[in-house]
């Protein structure tokens, strides 16, 4: 199995090279040259296995330059007993005939843990294969959850340094506190004045700057990425869609071969892309439902074929989806353009120069066949949390609520009765203030932790210990920089 670049399809690298590099030199993203297939018999066989064994199998199809022992030890390390608050790792919760897949049972209470507990292991093994002994410098741009999950995954991992940039006013108080209290000798956190797109484009610019790369190399260092542009982030995410399907077969909720819908609250398009890749491997999927908040650039793209980021940016109750430039969409374009790298370069070029691009009618049609899309605002988000709690006694976080609402609208509009899996991406206590507004609109509280207590009192749902404990922690990091200062912050942290 080899990997190519979305912007130059003559590139060939191995899995470990793709993971260490993070992004291709031409600015493109690494994608597998072909999708390995899982037959229905195999899917049925996998239904008898636990999460770790399904993960080992799926990874072995993609990471062909890893030995079986390496894959086993990466997976065992990532999902070791006690790290996730559910034995199933990604348990399914039934909600009026459909299923919520709880992807937030990991150490930082967001779905990012599913991949970011594994990525440091994959990266360490990959770096050894390259055998050049360089320190890997992980640069992260985060809309809140990736930052913490990456810090936790990489803390004190040998031969790595990690630096996280987050938008100063674009994350929840709990997310900010999670990052700023991070322990570990190799970690650093910095807020930037701007939004997530500023952070992400700043990080991408640093990555692809030849002069900066040279300076790192002189100091025996090399950049890599823990954002979902890194193949090592995406491949672990494919696993939980394969796992979800297997669990549904096991429960008898679907017959082997029966199609399901997959509903994903979407920001950077990484999570839903992983679901699309699972389909390409043979998981039977009818529709992907792409759910957005008020930043509905993807809803418009999927329904019209035009991607246009020239629009107002909104901060919402679902901050991890406050994104106008969804990087992983580039990988979908590569597929719908039938792997024509020139077409991808054209689109990405006009995104930079004009802030928009349009795909052809054929591509728009392919996308509309595979994907449905919808969006909802903050009021609807809170209503959905309130209603789901009242009717189902199940507490949603603000992001998952967007998915539930968009799915309800979709099901009503189309009459589609296909069994559906909704990706649940965060624990509700990461967004306590908003969740409290949803379940008790008149309740007034002074602080984030008062909101935690109030939500607990009203719903009886336990707050995960690792979030409750933040109350007594003192932040280690408090720096805020301008976007133009990011390179300086990187050099400062590295001492070069
Ligand atoms: C990151 C994140 C998302 C968006 O996922 P993408 O892969 O960027 O589309 C949704 N919800 C939560 C809670 C997140 O942390």
Coordinates of C-alpha atoms and ligand atoms in Angstrom, one line a residue:
X1 CA 0.0 0.0 0.0
X2 CA 1.4 3.3 -1.0
X3 CA 0.2 6.9 -0.6
X4 CA 0.0 9.7 -3.2
X5 CA -0.7 13.4 -2.9
X6 CA -4.0 15.1 -3.8
X7 CA -2.0 17.8 -5.6
X8 CA 0.5 15.5 -7.5
X9 CA -0.7 12.0 -8.2
X10 CA 2.8 10.8 -9.2
X11 CA 4.0 11.1 -5.6
X12 CA 4.6 7.7 -3.9
X13 CA 5.4 7.4 -0.2
X14 CA 4.9 4.6 2.3
X15 CA 2.5 4.8 5.2
X16 CA 5.2 5.7 7.7
X17 CA 6.6 8.4 5.4
X18 CA 3.1 9.9 5.1
X19 CA 2.6 9.9 8.8
X20 CA 5.9 11.5 9.6
X21 CA 5.6 14.2 6.9
X22 CA 2.0 15.0 7.7
X23 CA 1.5 16.9 4.5
X24 CA 3.0 16.6 1.1
X25 CA 5.6 19.0 -0.1
X26 CA 3.3 20.3 -2.8
X27 CA 0.8 21.3 -0.2
X28 CA -1.5 18.3 -1.0
X29 CA -2.8 15.7 1.4
X30 CA -1.7 12.1 1.4
X31 CA -4.2 9.5 0.3
X32 CA -3.9 5.8 -0.2
X33 CA -3.4 4.8 -3.9
X34 CA -6.3 2.4 -3.5
X35 CA -8.8 1.4 -0.9
X36 CA -8.4 -2.1 0.6
X37 CA -11.6 -4.1 0.5
X38 CA -13.4 -5.8 3.4
X39 CA -15.8 -8.4 2.2
X40 CA -19.2 -9.0 3.8
X41 CA -18.0 -12.3 5.2
X42 CA -15.1 -10.6 6.8
X43 CA -17.3 -7.8 8.2
X44 CA -19.5 -10.5 9.8
X45 CA -16.4 -12.3 11.2
X46 CA -15.2 -8.9 12.6
X47 CA -18.6 -8.6 14.4
X48 CA -17.4 -11.1 16.9
X49 CA -14.3 -9.1 17.8
X50 CA -13.7 -6.3 20.2
X51 CA -12.6 -2.7 19.3
X52 CA -8.9 -3.4 19.5
X53 CA -9.0 -6.4 17.3
X54 CA -11.1 -4.6 14.7
X55 CA -8.5 -1.7 14.9
X56 CA -5.6 -4.1 14.4
X57 CA -7.2 -5.6 11.3
X58 CA -8.1 -2.2 9.6
X59 CA -4.7 -0.7 10.4
X60 CA -3.0 -3.8 8.9
X61 CA -4.7 -3.1 5.6
X62 CA -3.3 0.4 5.4
X63 CA 0.0 0.4 7.3
X64 CA 1.7 -2.2 5.2
X65 CA 5.2 -1.1 6.2
X66 CA 4.4 -1.8 9.9
X67 CA 5.0 -5.3 11.3
X68 CA 2.1 -7.2 12.9
X69 CA 3.9 -6.7 16.3
X70 CA 4.2 -3.0 15.7
X71 CA 0.5 -2.6 14.9
X72 CA -0.4 -4.8 17.9
X73 CA 1.7 -2.7 20.3
X74 CA 0.4 0.6 19.0
X75 CA -3.2 -0.5 19.4
X76 CA -2.7 -2.0 22.8
X77 CA -1.0 1.1 24.0
X78 CA -3.6 3.5 22.6
X79 CA -6.7 1.7 23.9
X80 CA -5.2 0.1 27.0
X81 CA -7.6 -0.9 29.8
X82 CA -8.7 2.0 31.8
X83 CA -7.9 4.7 29.3
X84 CA -11.5 4.8 28.0
X85 CA -14.5 4.9 30.2
X86 CA -16.2 2.1 28.3
X87 CA -15.0 -1.4 27.7
X88 CA -16.4 -1.1 24.1
X89 CA -14.2 2.0 23.6
X90 CA -16.9 3.4 21.2
X91 CA -20.2 2.1 22.6
X92 CA -23.5 2.5 20.7
X93 CA -26.5 4.0 22.5
X94 CA -29.9 3.4 21.0
X95 CA -32.0 6.5 20.5
X96 CA -35.5 6.0 19.1
X97 CA -34.5 3.2 16.8
X98 CA -31.2 4.7 15.7
X99 CA -27.8 4.7 17.3
X100 CA -25.6 7.3 18.8
X101 CA -21.9 6.1 18.7
X102 CA -20.2 7.6 21.7
X103 CA -16.8 8.6 20.5
X104 CA -15.9 10.7 23.5
X105 CA -15.1 8.0 26.1
X106 CA -11.3 8.8 26.0
X107 CA -9.1 10.8 28.4
X108 CA -10.1 14.3 27.1
X109 CA -13.8 13.6 26.5
X110 CA -13.9 14.4 22.8
X111 CA -13.8 12.1 19.7
X112 CA -10.3 13.4 18.9
X113 CA -9.0 10.9 21.5
X114 CA -10.0 8.0 19.2
X115 CA -7.2 9.0 16.9
X116 CA -4.9 11.0 19.1
X117 CA -4.3 8.2 21.6
X118 CA -3.1 6.2 18.7
X119 CA -1.2 8.7 16.5
X120 CA 1.8 9.2 18.9
X121 CA 2.4 5.4 18.8
X122 CA 2.1 5.4 15.0
X123 CA 4.4 8.4 14.7
X124 CA 7.0 7.0 17.0
X125 CA 7.2 3.7 15.1
X126 CA 7.2 5.6 11.8
X127 CA 10.0 7.9 12.9
X128 CA 12.1 4.9 13.9
X129 CA 11.6 3.5 10.4
X130 CA 12.9 6.7 8.8
X131 CA 15.9 6.1 11.2
X132 CA 17.2 9.6 11.1
X133 CA 16.9 10.3 14.8
X134 CA 15.3 13.7 14.3
X135 CA 13.0 15.2 17.0
X136 CA 9.5 15.4 15.6
X137 CA 7.9 18.8 16.2
X138 CA 4.1 18.6 16.2
X139 CA 2.3 21.8 15.3
X140 CA -1.4 21.8 16.0
X141 CA -4.1 24.3 15.1
X142 CA -7.2 23.6 17.1
X143 CA -10.8 24.6 17.4
X144 CA -10.7 23.3 20.9
X145 CA -10.7 19.5 21.1
X146 CA -7.8 18.5 18.9
X147 CA -5.4 20.6 21.0
X148 CA -6.1 18.9 24.3
X149 CA -6.3 15.5 22.8
X150 CA -3.0 15.9 21.0
X151 CA -1.3 17.4 24.1
X152 CA -2.5 14.4 26.2
X153 CA -1.5 11.9 23.5
X154 CA 2.0 13.4 23.0
X155 CA 2.9 14.5 26.5
X156 CA 6.4 13.2 27.4
X157 CA 6.5 11.0 24.3
X158 CA 10.3 10.6 23.6
X159 CA 11.8 12.7 20.7
X160 CA 8.7 14.8 20.2
X161 CA 7.8 18.4 21.0
X162 CA 4.2 19.7 20.6
X163 CA 3.0 23.2 20.2
X164 CA -0.7 24.0 20.1
X165 CA -2.3 27.2 18.7
X166 CA -6.0 28.0 19.5
X167 CA -8.2 30.9 18.7
X168 CA -8.3 33.1 21.9
X169 CA -12.0 33.7 21.8
X170 CA -13.1 30.6 19.9
X171 CA -13.0 27.8 22.4
X172 CA -15.1 26.9 25.5
X173 CA -13.8 27.8 29.0
X174 CA -13.5 24.1 29.7
X175 CA -11.5 23.5 26.5
X176 CA -9.2 26.4 27.3
X177 CA -8.6 25.2 30.8
X178 CA -7.9 21.7 29.6
X179 CA -5.2 23.0 27.3
X180 CA -3.7 25.6 29.6
X181 CA -3.3 23.2 32.5
X182 CA -1.6 20.5 30.4
X183 CA 1.3 18.7 32.1
X184 CA 4.4 17.4 30.3
X185 CA 7.9 18.6 29.6
X186 CA 7.6 18.7 25.8
X187 CA 4.4 20.7 25.5
X188 CA 3.5 24.3 24.8
X189 CA 0.2 26.1 24.3
X190 CA -0.4 29.6 22.7
X191 CA -3.6 31.5 21.9
X192 CA -3.8 33.5 18.7
X193 CA -5.8 36.6 18.0
X194 CA -8.1 35.3 15.2
X195 CA -10.3 32.4 14.5
X196 CA -9.6 28.7 13.8
X197 CA -9.1 29.3 10.1
X198 CA -6.4 31.8 11.0
X199 CA -4.7 29.3 13.2
X200 CA -5.0 26.6 10.6
X201 CA -3.7 28.6 7.7
X202 CA -0.9 29.9 9.9
X203 CA 0.2 26.4 10.8
X204 CA -0.1 25.2 7.2
X205 CA 2.1 28.1 6.1
X206 CA 4.8 27.3 8.6
X207 CA 4.7 23.6 7.6
X208 CA 5.2 24.3 3.9
X209 CA 7.9 27.1 4.4
X210 CA 11.2 25.7 3.0
X211 CA 13.3 28.2 5.0
X212 CA 11.7 27.2 8.3
X213 CA 12.1 23.5 7.5
X214 CA 15.8 24.1 6.8
X215 CA 16.3 25.8 10.1
X216 CA 14.6 22.9 11.9
X217 CA 16.7 20.4 9.9
X218 CA 19.9 22.2 11.0
X219 CA 18.8 21.5 14.6
X220 CA 18.0 17.9 13.9
X221 CA 14.2 18.5 14.0
X222 CA 11.3 18.0 11.6
X223 CA 7.7 19.1 11.6
X224 CA 4.7 16.8 11.6
X225 CA 1.1 17.4 12.1
X226 CA -1.5 16.0 14.5
X227 CA -4.4 17.7 12.6
X228 CA -6.7 15.6 10.5
X229 CA -4.6 16.5 7.5
X230 CA -2.3 13.7 8.8
X231 CA -3.1 10.3 7.5
X232 CA -2.2 8.9 10.9
X233 CA -5.2 10.8 12.3
X234 CA -7.7 9.6 9.7
X235 CA -6.9 5.9 9.6
X236 CA -7.9 5.3 13.3
X237 CA -11.1 7.1 12.6
X238 CA -12.1 4.6 9.8
X239 CA -11.9 1.9 12.5
X240 CA -14.9 3.1 14.5
X241 CA -17.2 3.2 11.5
X242 CA -16.2 -0.4 10.6
X243 CA -16.7 -1.2 14.3
X244 CA -20.2 0.5 14.4
X245 CA -21.4 -1.5 11.5
X246 CA -20.1 -4.8 13.0
X247 CA -21.8 -3.9 16.3
X248 CA -25.1 -3.3 14.5
X249 CA -24.8 -6.7 12.8
X250 CA -24.0 -8.3 16.1
X251 CA -27.0 -6.7 17.8
X252 CA -29.2 -7.8 14.9
X253 CA -30.1 -4.2 14.2
X254 CA -29.1 -4.7 10.6
X255 CA -28.6 -7.9 8.5
X256 CA -25.1 -8.3 7.0
X257 CA -25.1 -6.2 3.8
X258 CA -28.0 -4.0 4.8
X259 CA -27.1 -0.3 4.4
X260 CA -27.0 2.3 7.1
X261 CA -26.8 6.1 7.2
X262 CA -24.0 7.8 9.0
X263 CA -24.6 11.3 10.5
X264 CA -21.6 13.4 11.4
X265 CA -21.4 16.8 13.0
X266 CA -18.8 18.3 10.8
X267 CA -16.1 21.0 10.9
X268 CA -12.8 20.2 9.1
X269 CA -14.5 17.3 7.2
X270 CA -12.1 14.7 8.8
X271 CA -14.6 12.6 10.7
X272 CA -17.1 12.3 7.9
X273 CA -14.4 11.6 5.4
X274 CA -13.3 8.7 7.5
X275 CA -16.9 7.3 7.2
X276 CA -16.7 7.8 3.5
X277 CA -13.5 5.9 3.3
X278 CA -15.1 3.1 5.4
X279 CA -17.8 2.9 2.6
X280 CA -15.1 2.7 0.0
X281 CA -13.7 -0.3 1.8
X282 CA -17.0 -2.1 1.7
X283 CA -19.1 -0.9 4.7
X284 CA -22.7 -0.7 3.3
X285 CA -23.7 2.9 3.5
X286 CA -26.8 4.6 2.1
X287 CA -26.2 8.3 2.9
X288 CA -23.7 10.4 4.8
X289 CA -25.5 13.2 6.5
X290 CA -23.2 16.2 6.9
X291 CA -24.4 18.4 9.8
X292 CA -23.2 22.0 10.2
X293 CA -23.9 24.8 12.7
X294 CA -24.5 28.4 11.5
X295 CA -21.2 28.2 9.7
X296 CA -22.9 26.3 6.9
X297 CA -20.3 26.5 4.1
X298 CA -20.5 22.7 3.7
X299 CA -24.3 22.6 3.6
X300 CA -24.1 25.0 0.7
X301 CA -21.3 23.1 -1.0
X302 CA -23.0 19.8 -0.9
X303 CA -26.3 21.2 -2.1
X304 CA -25.0 23.5 -4.8
X305 CA -21.4 22.4 -5.8
X306 CA -20.0 25.8 -5.0
X307 CA -17.7 26.2 -2.0
X308 CA -17.6 29.8 -0.9
X309 CA -15.9 30.9 2.3
X310 CA -16.5 34.6 1.6
X311 CA -19.1 34.9 4.3
X312 CA -19.5 36.0 7.9
X313 CA -17.8 33.8 10.5
X314 CA -20.0 33.0 13.5
X315 CA -19.0 31.8 17.0
X316 CA -21.5 29.3 18.1
X317 CA -22.3 26.9 21.0
X318 CA -20.6 24.2 19.0
X319 CA -17.1 25.9 18.7
X320 CA -15.3 22.8 17.4
X321 CA -17.4 23.2 14.2
X322 CA -16.8 27.0 13.7
X323 CA -14.7 26.5 10.6
X324 CA -15.0 28.0 7.1
X325 CA -12.1 26.2 5.4
X326 CA -12.6 22.4 5.8
X327 CA -9.2 21.0 4.9
X328 CA -10.2 17.4 4.4
X329 CA -12.7 18.3 1.7
X330 CA -9.6 18.3 -0.6
X331 CA -9.5 14.5 -0.2
X332 CA -13.1 14.1 -1.2
X333 CA -12.5 16.3 -4.2
X334 CA -9.6 14.1 -5.3
X335 CA -12.0 11.1 -5.3
X336 CA -14.9 12.8 -7.1
X337 CA -12.5 14.2 -9.7
X338 CA -11.5 10.7 -10.3
X339 CA -8.0 11.4 -8.8
X340 CA -7.3 14.2 -11.3
X341 CA -4.7 16.2 -9.3
X342 CA -4.8 19.1 -11.7
X343 CA -8.5 19.7 -11.0
X344 CA -7.8 19.6 -7.2
X345 CA -4.9 22.2 -7.7
X346 CA -7.3 24.4 -9.6
X347 CA -10.0 24.3 -6.9
X348 CA -7.4 24.9 -4.1
X349 CA -5.8 27.7 -6.1
X350 CA -9.1 29.5 -6.5
X351 CA -9.9 29.0 -2.8
X352 CA -6.7 30.9 -2.0
X353 CA -7.2 33.7 -4.6
X354 CA -11.0 34.1 -4.7
X355 CA -12.1 32.3 -1.5
X356 CA -14.3 30.0 -3.6
X357 CA -14.5 27.3 -6.2
X358 CA -17.1 25.3 -8.1
X359 CA -17.0 21.7 -9.0
X360 CA -18.5 20.5 -12.3
X361 CA -22.0 19.1 -12.7
X362 CA -20.8 15.5 -12.7
X363 CA -18.9 16.0 -9.5
X364 CA -21.8 17.8 -7.8
X365 CA -24.1 15.0 -8.8
X366 CA -21.7 12.3 -7.4
X367 CA -21.5 14.3 -4.1
X368 CA -25.3 14.7 -3.9
X369 CA -25.8 11.0 -4.4
X370 CA -23.5 10.1 -1.5
X371 CA -24.1 13.0 0.9
X372 CA -27.1 14.9 2.4
X373 CA -26.4 18.1 4.3
X374 CA -28.1 20.4 6.7
X375 CA -27.4 23.0 9.3
X376 CA -29.0 24.4 12.4
X377 CA -28.5 27.5 14.6
X378 CA -27.8 27.9 18.3
X379 CA -31.5 28.1 19.3
X380 CA -32.3 24.8 17.6
X381 CA -29.2 23.2 19.1
X382 CA -30.3 24.0 22.6
X383 CA -33.9 23.0 21.8
X384 CA -32.6 19.6 20.6
X385 CA -30.6 19.1 23.8
X386 CA -33.6 20.0 25.9
X387 CA -36.0 17.8 24.0
X388 CA -33.7 14.8 23.8
X389 CA -33.1 14.9 27.5
X390 CA -36.8 15.2 28.3
X391 CA -38.0 12.6 25.9
X392 CA -35.1 10.1 25.9
X393 CA -33.4 10.9 29.2
X394 CA -30.1 11.2 27.2
X395 CA -27.9 14.3 27.4
X396 CA -26.3 15.5 24.2
X397 CA -23.4 17.9 23.9
X398 CA -23.8 20.9 21.6
X399 CA -22.0 19.3 18.6
X400 CA -23.9 16.0 18.7
X401 CA -27.1 18.0 19.1
X402 CA -26.5 19.7 15.7
X403 CA -26.2 16.3 14.2
X404 CA -29.3 15.0 15.8
X405 CA -31.3 18.0 14.7
X406 CA -30.0 17.9 11.1
X407 CA -30.7 14.2 11.0
X408 CA -34.3 14.7 12.2
X409 CA -34.9 17.3 9.5
X410 CA -33.4 14.9 6.9
X411 CA -35.5 11.9 8.0
X412 CA -38.6 14.0 8.0
X413 CA -38.0 15.6 4.6
X414 CA -37.0 12.4 2.9
X415 CA -38.9 9.7 4.8
X416 CA -35.7 7.7 4.8
X417 CA -36.1 4.9 7.4
X418 CA -32.6 3.4 7.0
X419 CA -31.0 2.6 10.4
X420 CA -28.7 5.5 11.2
X421 CA -25.6 5.9 13.3
X422 CA -25.0 9.4 14.6
X423 CA -21.4 10.2 15.6
X424 CA -21.4 11.7 19.1
X425 CA -18.3 13.8 19.3
X426 CA -18.0 15.2 22.8
X427 CA -19.1 14.8 26.4
X428 CA -21.8 17.4 27.3
X429 CA -19.7 18.7 30.2
X430 CA -17.2 20.2 27.9
X431 CA -19.8 22.8 27.0
X432 CA -21.6 23.0 30.4
X433 CA -22.8 26.6 30.2
X434 CA -24.7 26.0 26.9
X435 CA -26.0 22.6 28.0
X436 CA -27.3 24.2 31.2
X437 CA -29.1 26.8 29.1
X438 CA -30.8 23.9 27.2
X439 CA -32.0 21.9 30.2
X440 CA -32.7 24.9 32.6
X441 CA -33.1 28.1 30.6
X442 CA -33.8 30.2 33.7
X443 CA -31.0 29.0 35.9
X444 CA -28.3 31.7 36.5
X445 CA -24.8 30.6 37.4
X446 CA -21.6 32.5 38.1
X447 CA -18.9 30.3 36.7
X448 CA -18.3 27.3 34.4
X449 CA -18.0 25.0 37.4
X450 CA -21.2 26.2 38.8
X451 CA -22.8 25.3 35.5
X452 CA -21.2 21.8 35.8
X453 CA -22.8 21.4 39.3
X454 CA -26.2 22.7 38.1
X455 CA -26.2 20.4 35.1
X456 CA -25.3 17.5 37.4
X457 CA -28.1 18.4 39.8
X458 CA -30.7 18.7 37.1
X459 CA -29.8 15.7 34.9
X460 CA -28.1 13.3 37.3
X461 CA -25.5 12.7 34.6
X462 CA -22.0 12.4 36.1
X463 CA -19.3 14.9 35.0
X464 CA -16.1 12.9 34.0
X465 CA -13.5 13.1 36.7
X466 CA -10.8 14.6 34.4
X467 CA -13.1 17.6 33.7
X468 CA -14.4 18.1 37.3
X469 CA -10.7 18.1 38.6
X470 CA -9.8 21.1 36.4
X471 CA -11.5 23.3 38.9
X472 CA -8.5 23.1 41.2
X473 CA -5.8 23.3 38.6
X474 CA -3.7 26.4 37.9
X475 CA -3.0 27.2 34.3
X476 CA 0.6 26.8 33.1
X477 CA 0.2 28.7 29.8
X478 CA -1.3 32.1 29.3
X479 CA 0.4 33.5 26.1
X480 CA -1.6 35.2 23.3
X481 CA 0.1 36.2 20.0
X482 CA -0.7 37.8 16.7
X483 CA -1.1 35.6 13.7
X484 CA 2.1 37.2 12.3
X485 CA 4.0 36.1 15.4
X486 CA 3.4 32.4 15.1
X487 CA 6.7 31.5 13.5
X488 CA 8.5 33.4 16.3
X489 CA 6.6 31.5 19.0
X490 CA 7.5 28.2 17.3
X491 CA 11.3 29.1 17.3
X492 CA 11.0 30.4 20.9
X493 CA 9.5 27.2 22.1
X494 CA 12.1 25.1 20.3
X495 CA 15.0 27.3 21.5
X496 CA 16.4 27.8 18.0
Ligands
LIG1 C1 -13.4 18.4 15.9 C2 -14.8 18.2 16.3 C3 -15.9 18.2 15.4 C4 -15.6 18.3 13.9 O1 -14.9 17.2 13.4 P1 -14.2 17.3 11.9 O2 -13.4 16.0 11.8 O3 -13.3 18.5 12.0 O4 -15.2 17.5 10.9 C5 -17.2 18.0 15.8 N1 -17.4 17.9 17.1 C6 -16.5 18.0 18.1 C7 -16.8 17.9 19.5 C8 -15.1 18.1 17.7 O5 -14.2 18.2 18.6

